[in-house]
């Protein structure tokens, strides 16, 4: 068993772990049959949906490259009556807010190759934050991209339900954490979901 396939990932720096997990994710997604890729993350599982506040605002992300896709989930949540939001990163690339968005609306280029809502879309405070994940562990600690945007968003919205989306190969034994890191409440993969 290698050190990350359920084995010890402690002792590895966050930066090194990110490189390993991004490579693992890329190889996994590349090897998926098109039919399996099309079905992955098609809907949030019913037990996860039941945890969402009725008529709440759900912040998603627009997936880049081989990140867990969110488009079908956005459409599912929209049909179910949820208001949606996406991250909008300020021009200084230091601040992220959540801006109101609908799946029919065009997205605009933003920092870090992201697509984001119109600059005039109103800023909202989400009830649920669905975040991208580079890595996670069974304690639902999240390894993100490294910019701290979601760490700050979680701290700014302490009552929001925190959900991570990840491919199953992104699970490790232990994610290195800092005192300010907040764990996720749930992680959804293409194969299962995990609850804290």
PDB file of C-alpha atoms in Angstrom:
ATOM      1  CA  UNK A   1       0.000   0.000   0.000  1.00  0.00           C
ATOM      2  CA  UNK A   2       1.516   3.352  -0.960  1.00  0.00           C
ATOM      3  CA  UNK A   3       1.601   6.145   1.575  1.00  0.00           C
ATOM      4  CA  UNK A   4      -1.545   7.803   0.260  1.00  0.00           C
ATOM      5  CA  UNK A   5      -3.841   4.890  -0.633  1.00  0.00           C
ATOM      6  CA  UNK A   6      -5.330   4.749   2.822  1.00  0.00           C
ATOM      7  CA  UNK A   7      -1.860   4.689   4.319  1.00  0.00           C
ATOM      8  CA  UNK A   8      -0.025   7.381   6.219  1.00  0.00           C
ATOM      9  CA  UNK A   9      -0.068  10.805   4.616  1.00  0.00           C
ATOM     10  CA  UNK A  10       1.111  12.515   7.794  1.00  0.00           C
ATOM     11  CA  UNK A  11       4.538  14.055   7.524  1.00  0.00           C
ATOM     12  CA  UNK A  12       3.993  15.199   3.936  1.00  0.00           C
ATOM     13  CA  UNK A  13       3.796  18.949   3.411  1.00  0.00           C
ATOM     14  CA  UNK A  14       0.543  20.408   2.145  1.00  0.00           C
ATOM     15  CA  UNK A  15       2.297  21.549  -1.028  1.00  0.00           C
ATOM     16  CA  UNK A  16       3.679  18.075  -1.769  1.00  0.00           C
ATOM     17  CA  UNK A  17       0.365  16.440  -0.932  1.00  0.00           C
ATOM     18  CA  UNK A  18      -1.434  18.805  -3.329  1.00  0.00           C
ATOM     19  CA  UNK A  19       0.932  17.836  -6.173  1.00  0.00           C
ATOM     20  CA  UNK A  20       0.455  14.124  -5.513  1.00  0.00           C
ATOM     21  CA  UNK A  21      -3.326  14.368  -5.249  1.00  0.00           C
ATOM     22  CA  UNK A  22      -3.743  16.584  -8.301  1.00  0.00           C
ATOM     23  CA  UNK A  23      -1.752  14.059 -10.322  1.00  0.00           C
ATOM     24  CA  UNK A  24      -3.765  11.169  -8.907  1.00  0.00           C
ATOM     25  CA  UNK A  25      -7.038  12.980  -9.656  1.00  0.00           C
ATOM     26  CA  UNK A  26      -5.973  13.760 -13.224  1.00  0.00           C
ATOM     27  CA  UNK A  27      -5.009  10.135 -13.924  1.00  0.00           C
ATOM     28  CA  UNK A  28      -8.242   8.848 -12.373  1.00  0.00           C
ATOM     29  CA  UNK A  29     -10.500  11.186 -14.359  1.00  0.00           C
ATOM     30  CA  UNK A  30      -8.588  10.528 -17.598  1.00  0.00           C
ATOM     31  CA  UNK A  31      -9.108   6.779 -17.143  1.00  0.00           C
ATOM     32  CA  UNK A  32     -12.860   7.053 -16.490  1.00  0.00           C
ATOM     33  CA  UNK A  33     -15.082   5.733 -19.278  1.00  0.00           C
ATOM     34  CA  UNK A  34     -17.157   8.593 -20.760  1.00  0.00           C
ATOM     35  CA  UNK A  35     -20.391   7.029 -19.464  1.00  0.00           C
ATOM     36  CA  UNK A  36     -19.043   6.894 -15.890  1.00  0.00           C
ATOM     37  CA  UNK A  37     -17.807  10.470 -16.124  1.00  0.00           C
ATOM     38  CA  UNK A  38     -21.207  11.632 -17.377  1.00  0.00           C
ATOM     39  CA  UNK A  39     -22.994  10.003 -14.425  1.00  0.00           C
ATOM     40  CA  UNK A  40     -20.576  11.154 -11.716  1.00  0.00           C
ATOM     41  CA  UNK A  41     -21.923  13.967  -9.546  1.00  0.00           C
ATOM     42  CA  UNK A  42     -25.142  13.979 -11.562  1.00  0.00           C
ATOM     43  CA  UNK A  43     -27.192  14.621  -8.402  1.00  0.00           C
ATOM     44  CA  UNK A  44     -26.614  15.080  -4.715  1.00  0.00           C
ATOM     45  CA  UNK A  45     -27.701  11.944  -2.828  1.00  0.00           C
ATOM     46  CA  UNK A  46     -31.092  12.164  -1.085  1.00  0.00           C
ATOM     47  CA  UNK A  47     -29.600  11.984   2.450  1.00  0.00           C
ATOM     48  CA  UNK A  48     -27.411  14.983   1.588  1.00  0.00           C
ATOM     49  CA  UNK A  49     -30.338  16.905   0.077  1.00  0.00           C
ATOM     50  CA  UNK A  50     -32.325  16.377   3.283  1.00  0.00           C
ATOM     51  CA  UNK A  51     -29.627  18.269   5.194  1.00  0.00           C
ATOM     52  CA  UNK A  52     -30.009  21.403   3.056  1.00  0.00           C
ATOM     53  CA  UNK A  53     -32.217  24.142   4.508  1.00  0.00           C
ATOM     54  CA  UNK A  54     -35.469  24.493   2.569  1.00  0.00           C
ATOM     55  CA  UNK A  55     -35.341  27.439   0.143  1.00  0.00           C
ATOM     56  CA  UNK A  56     -31.784  28.203   1.223  1.00  0.00           C
ATOM     57  CA  UNK A  57     -28.955  29.699  -0.789  1.00  0.00           C
ATOM     58  CA  UNK A  58     -26.316  27.225  -1.947  1.00  0.00           C
ATOM     59  CA  UNK A  59     -22.885  28.423  -3.038  1.00  0.00           C
ATOM     60  CA  UNK A  60     -21.269  26.116  -5.594  1.00  0.00           C
ATOM     61  CA  UNK A  61     -18.118  26.453  -7.646  1.00  0.00           C
ATOM     62  CA  UNK A  62     -17.557  26.216 -11.386  1.00  0.00           C
ATOM     63  CA  UNK A  63     -15.314  23.178 -11.845  1.00  0.00           C
ATOM     64  CA  UNK A  64     -11.987  23.624 -13.605  1.00  0.00           C
ATOM     65  CA  UNK A  65     -10.289  20.768 -15.441  1.00  0.00           C
ATOM     66  CA  UNK A  66     -10.616  17.487 -13.569  1.00  0.00           C
ATOM     67  CA  UNK A  67     -12.269  18.875 -10.423  1.00  0.00           C
ATOM     68  CA  UNK A  68     -15.511  17.198  -9.393  1.00  0.00           C
ATOM     69  CA  UNK A  69     -18.126  18.712 -11.733  1.00  0.00           C
ATOM     70  CA  UNK A  70     -20.979  20.838 -10.410  1.00  0.00           C
ATOM     71  CA  UNK A  71     -23.114  21.718 -13.447  1.00  0.00           C
ATOM     72  CA  UNK A  72     -25.682  18.912 -13.019  1.00  0.00           C
ATOM     73  CA  UNK A  73     -25.889  19.550  -9.275  1.00  0.00           C
ATOM     74  CA  UNK A  74     -26.533  23.246  -9.944  1.00  0.00           C
ATOM     75  CA  UNK A  75     -29.403  22.316 -12.236  1.00  0.00           C
ATOM     76  CA  UNK A  76     -30.777  19.832  -9.663  1.00  0.00           C
ATOM     77  CA  UNK A  77     -30.690  22.473  -6.907  1.00  0.00           C
ATOM     78  CA  UNK A  78     -32.252  25.100  -9.173  1.00  0.00           C
ATOM     79  CA  UNK A  79     -35.134  22.732 -10.026  1.00  0.00           C
ATOM     80  CA  UNK A  80     -35.572  22.079  -6.304  1.00  0.00           C
ATOM     81  CA  UNK A  81     -36.047  25.785  -5.555  1.00  0.00           C
ATOM     82  CA  UNK A  82     -32.671  26.712  -4.090  1.00  0.00           C
ATOM     83  CA  UNK A  83     -31.081  30.074  -4.795  1.00  0.00           C
ATOM     84  CA  UNK A  84     -27.571  29.604  -6.171  1.00  0.00           C
ATOM     85  CA  UNK A  85     -24.330  31.514  -5.885  1.00  0.00           C
ATOM     86  CA  UNK A  86     -20.798  31.155  -7.213  1.00  0.00           C
ATOM     87  CA  UNK A  87     -17.511  32.562  -5.942  1.00  0.00           C
ATOM     88  CA  UNK A  88     -16.394  35.893  -7.329  1.00  0.00           C
ATOM     89  CA  UNK A  89     -12.769  36.783  -6.716  1.00  0.00           C
ATOM     90  CA  UNK A  90     -11.918  40.476  -6.572  1.00  0.00           C
ATOM     91  CA  UNK A  91      -9.564  42.013  -9.113  1.00  0.00           C
ATOM     92  CA  UNK A  92      -6.806  42.087  -6.491  1.00  0.00           C
ATOM     93  CA  UNK A  93      -7.094  38.242  -6.314  1.00  0.00           C
ATOM     94  CA  UNK A  94      -7.200  38.437  -2.506  1.00  0.00           C
ATOM     95  CA  UNK A  95     -10.884  38.537  -1.665  1.00  0.00           C
ATOM     96  CA  UNK A  96     -13.650  36.063  -2.525  1.00  0.00           C
ATOM     97  CA  UNK A  97     -17.369  36.662  -2.093  1.00  0.00           C
ATOM     98  CA  UNK A  98     -20.356  34.637  -3.203  1.00  0.00           C
ATOM     99  CA  UNK A  99     -22.480  36.274  -5.890  1.00  0.00           C
ATOM    100  CA  UNK A 100     -25.987  35.330  -6.933  1.00  0.00           C
ATOM    101  CA  UNK A 101     -26.101  33.158 -10.049  1.00  0.00           C
ATOM    102  CA  UNK A 102     -28.533  31.089 -12.121  1.00  0.00           C
ATOM    103  CA  UNK A 103     -27.498  28.179 -14.395  1.00  0.00           C
ATOM    104  CA  UNK A 104     -28.889  30.042 -17.427  1.00  0.00           C
ATOM    105  CA  UNK A 105     -26.614  33.035 -16.845  1.00  0.00           C
ATOM    106  CA  UNK A 106     -23.299  33.495 -18.629  1.00  0.00           C
ATOM    107  CA  UNK A 107     -20.121  33.372 -16.602  1.00  0.00           C
ATOM    108  CA  UNK A 108     -17.177  35.739 -16.926  1.00  0.00           C
ATOM    109  CA  UNK A 109     -13.419  35.049 -16.720  1.00  0.00           C
ATOM    110  CA  UNK A 110     -11.955  35.629 -13.273  1.00  0.00           C
ATOM    111  CA  UNK A 111      -8.716  35.104 -11.391  1.00  0.00           C
ATOM    112  CA  UNK A 112      -7.000  31.690 -11.374  1.00  0.00           C
ATOM    113  CA  UNK A 113      -8.748  30.536 -14.591  1.00  0.00           C
ATOM    114  CA  UNK A 114     -12.116  30.659 -12.829  1.00  0.00           C
ATOM    115  CA  UNK A 115     -15.442  31.580 -14.361  1.00  0.00           C
ATOM    116  CA  UNK A 116     -17.628  33.706 -12.156  1.00  0.00           C
ATOM    117  CA  UNK A 117     -20.923  35.619 -12.074  1.00  0.00           C
ATOM    118  CA  UNK A 118     -21.424  39.033 -13.595  1.00  0.00           C
ATOM    119  CA  UNK A 119     -19.612  41.807 -11.698  1.00  0.00           C
ATOM    120  CA  UNK A 120     -23.006  43.371 -10.943  1.00  0.00           C
ATOM    121  CA  UNK A 121     -24.536  40.180  -9.482  1.00  0.00           C
ATOM    122  CA  UNK A 122     -25.470  40.825  -5.846  1.00  0.00           C
ATOM    123  CA  UNK A 123     -23.315  39.412  -3.068  1.00  0.00           C
ATOM    124  CA  UNK A 124     -25.146  36.866  -0.894  1.00  0.00           C
ATOM    125  CA  UNK A 125     -24.487  34.988   2.332  1.00  0.00           C
ATOM    126  CA  UNK A 126     -24.944  31.273   1.613  1.00  0.00           C
ATOM    127  CA  UNK A 127     -26.649  28.758   3.879  1.00  0.00           C
ATOM    128  CA  UNK A 128     -24.600  25.983   2.248  1.00  0.00           C
ATOM    129  CA  UNK A 129     -21.105  26.156   0.767  1.00  0.00           C
ATOM    130  CA  UNK A 130     -20.156  23.391  -1.667  1.00  0.00           C
ATOM    131  CA  UNK A 131     -16.392  23.580  -2.022  1.00  0.00           C
ATOM    132  CA  UNK A 132     -13.841  22.009  -4.345  1.00  0.00           C
ATOM    133  CA  UNK A 133     -11.427  19.600  -2.695  1.00  0.00           C
ATOM    134  CA  UNK A 134      -7.859  18.607  -3.515  1.00  0.00           C
ATOM    135  CA  UNK A 135      -7.792  16.072  -0.673  1.00  0.00           C
ATOM    136  CA  UNK A 136      -9.817  14.994   2.348  1.00  0.00           C
ATOM    137  CA  UNK A 137      -9.672  12.517   5.201  1.00  0.00           C
ATOM    138  CA  UNK A 138     -12.265  10.638   7.234  1.00  0.00           C
ATOM    139  CA  UNK A 139     -12.270  13.422   9.838  1.00  0.00           C
ATOM    140  CA  UNK A 140     -13.483  15.573   6.888  1.00  0.00           C
ATOM    141  CA  UNK A 141     -10.472  17.831   6.970  1.00  0.00           C
ATOM    142  CA  UNK A 142     -10.153  19.504   3.581  1.00  0.00           C
ATOM    143  CA  UNK A 143      -7.025  20.213   1.584  1.00  0.00           C
ATOM    144  CA  UNK A 144      -7.800  23.072  -0.774  1.00  0.00           C
ATOM    145  CA  UNK A 145      -5.924  24.846  -3.535  1.00  0.00           C
ATOM    146  CA  UNK A 146      -3.737  26.735  -1.066  1.00  0.00           C
ATOM    147  CA  UNK A 147      -5.055  30.275  -1.407  1.00  0.00           C
ATOM    148  CA  UNK A 148      -7.126  30.200   1.782  1.00  0.00           C
ATOM    149  CA  UNK A 149     -10.229  31.539   0.033  1.00  0.00           C
ATOM    150  CA  UNK A 150     -12.536  28.816   1.335  1.00  0.00           C
ATOM    151  CA  UNK A 151     -10.956  28.861   4.805  1.00  0.00           C
ATOM    152  CA  UNK A 152     -11.866  32.558   5.016  1.00  0.00           C
ATOM    153  CA  UNK A 153     -15.327  31.925   3.551  1.00  0.00           C
ATOM    154  CA  UNK A 154     -16.025  29.183   6.110  1.00  0.00           C
ATOM    155  CA  UNK A 155     -14.907  31.512   8.917  1.00  0.00           C
ATOM    156  CA  UNK A 156     -17.079  34.346   7.558  1.00  0.00           C
ATOM    157  CA  UNK A 157     -20.138  32.043   7.282  1.00  0.00           C
ATOM    158  CA  UNK A 158     -19.809  29.907  10.435  1.00  0.00           C
ATOM    159  CA  UNK A 159     -23.408  28.674  10.291  1.00  0.00           C
ATOM    160  CA  UNK A 160     -23.225  27.523   6.666  1.00  0.00           C
ATOM    161  CA  UNK A 161     -23.276  23.784   5.995  1.00  0.00           C
ATOM    162  CA  UNK A 162     -19.855  22.924   4.521  1.00  0.00           C
ATOM    163  CA  UNK A 163     -19.879  20.255   1.790  1.00  0.00           C
ATOM    164  CA  UNK A 164     -16.882  19.122  -0.217  1.00  0.00           C
ATOM    165  CA  UNK A 165     -17.027  17.462  -3.644  1.00  0.00           C
ATOM    166  CA  UNK A 166     -14.158  15.143  -4.524  1.00  0.00           C
ATOM    167  CA  UNK A 167     -13.294  12.069  -6.511  1.00  0.00           C
ATOM    168  CA  UNK A 168     -12.850   9.001  -4.307  1.00  0.00           C
ATOM    169  CA  UNK A 169      -9.109   8.860  -5.091  1.00  0.00           C
ATOM    170  CA  UNK A 170      -8.661  12.161  -3.265  1.00  0.00           C
ATOM    171  CA  UNK A 171      -9.169  10.567   0.155  1.00  0.00           C
ATOM    172  CA  UNK A 172      -6.052  10.234   2.295  1.00  0.00           C
ATOM    173  CA  UNK A 173      -5.426   8.958   5.790  1.00  0.00           C
ATOM    174  CA  UNK A 174      -4.711  12.398   7.240  1.00  0.00           C
ATOM    175  CA  UNK A 175      -4.810  15.926   5.853  1.00  0.00           C
ATOM    176  CA  UNK A 176      -2.291  18.275   7.513  1.00  0.00           C
ATOM    177  CA  UNK A 177      -4.281  20.949   9.354  1.00  0.00           C
ATOM    178  CA  UNK A 178      -3.706  24.340  10.936  1.00  0.00           C
ATOM    179  CA  UNK A 179      -5.523  25.636  14.042  1.00  0.00           C
ATOM    180  CA  UNK A 180      -7.775  27.868  11.908  1.00  0.00           C
ATOM    181  CA  UNK A 181      -8.888  25.056   9.540  1.00  0.00           C
ATOM    182  CA  UNK A 182     -12.563  24.130   9.795  1.00  0.00           C
ATOM    183  CA  UNK A 183     -13.536  20.586   8.780  1.00  0.00           C
ATOM    184  CA  UNK A 184     -16.291  19.923   6.297  1.00  0.00           C
ATOM    185  CA  UNK A 185     -19.689  18.676   7.455  1.00  0.00           C
ATOM    186  CA  UNK A 186     -20.011  16.310   4.492  1.00  0.00           C
ATOM    187  CA  UNK A 187     -17.930  15.066   1.589  1.00  0.00           C
ATOM    188  CA  UNK A 188     -19.599  13.684  -1.531  1.00  0.00           C
ATOM    189  CA  UNK A 189     -17.634  11.555  -3.995  1.00  0.00           C
ATOM    190  CA  UNK A 190     -18.737   9.718  -7.131  1.00  0.00           C
ATOM    191  CA  UNK A 191     -18.986   6.545  -5.055  1.00  0.00           C
ATOM    192  CA  UNK A 192     -20.125   7.522  -1.533  1.00  0.00           C
ATOM    193  CA  UNK A 193     -20.706  10.320   0.903  1.00  0.00           C
ATOM    194  CA  UNK A 194     -19.119  10.889   4.279  1.00  0.00           C
ATOM    195  CA  UNK A 195     -20.618  12.749   7.213  1.00  0.00           C
ATOM    196  CA  UNK A 196     -18.858  14.296  10.196  1.00  0.00           C
TER     197      UNK A 196
END
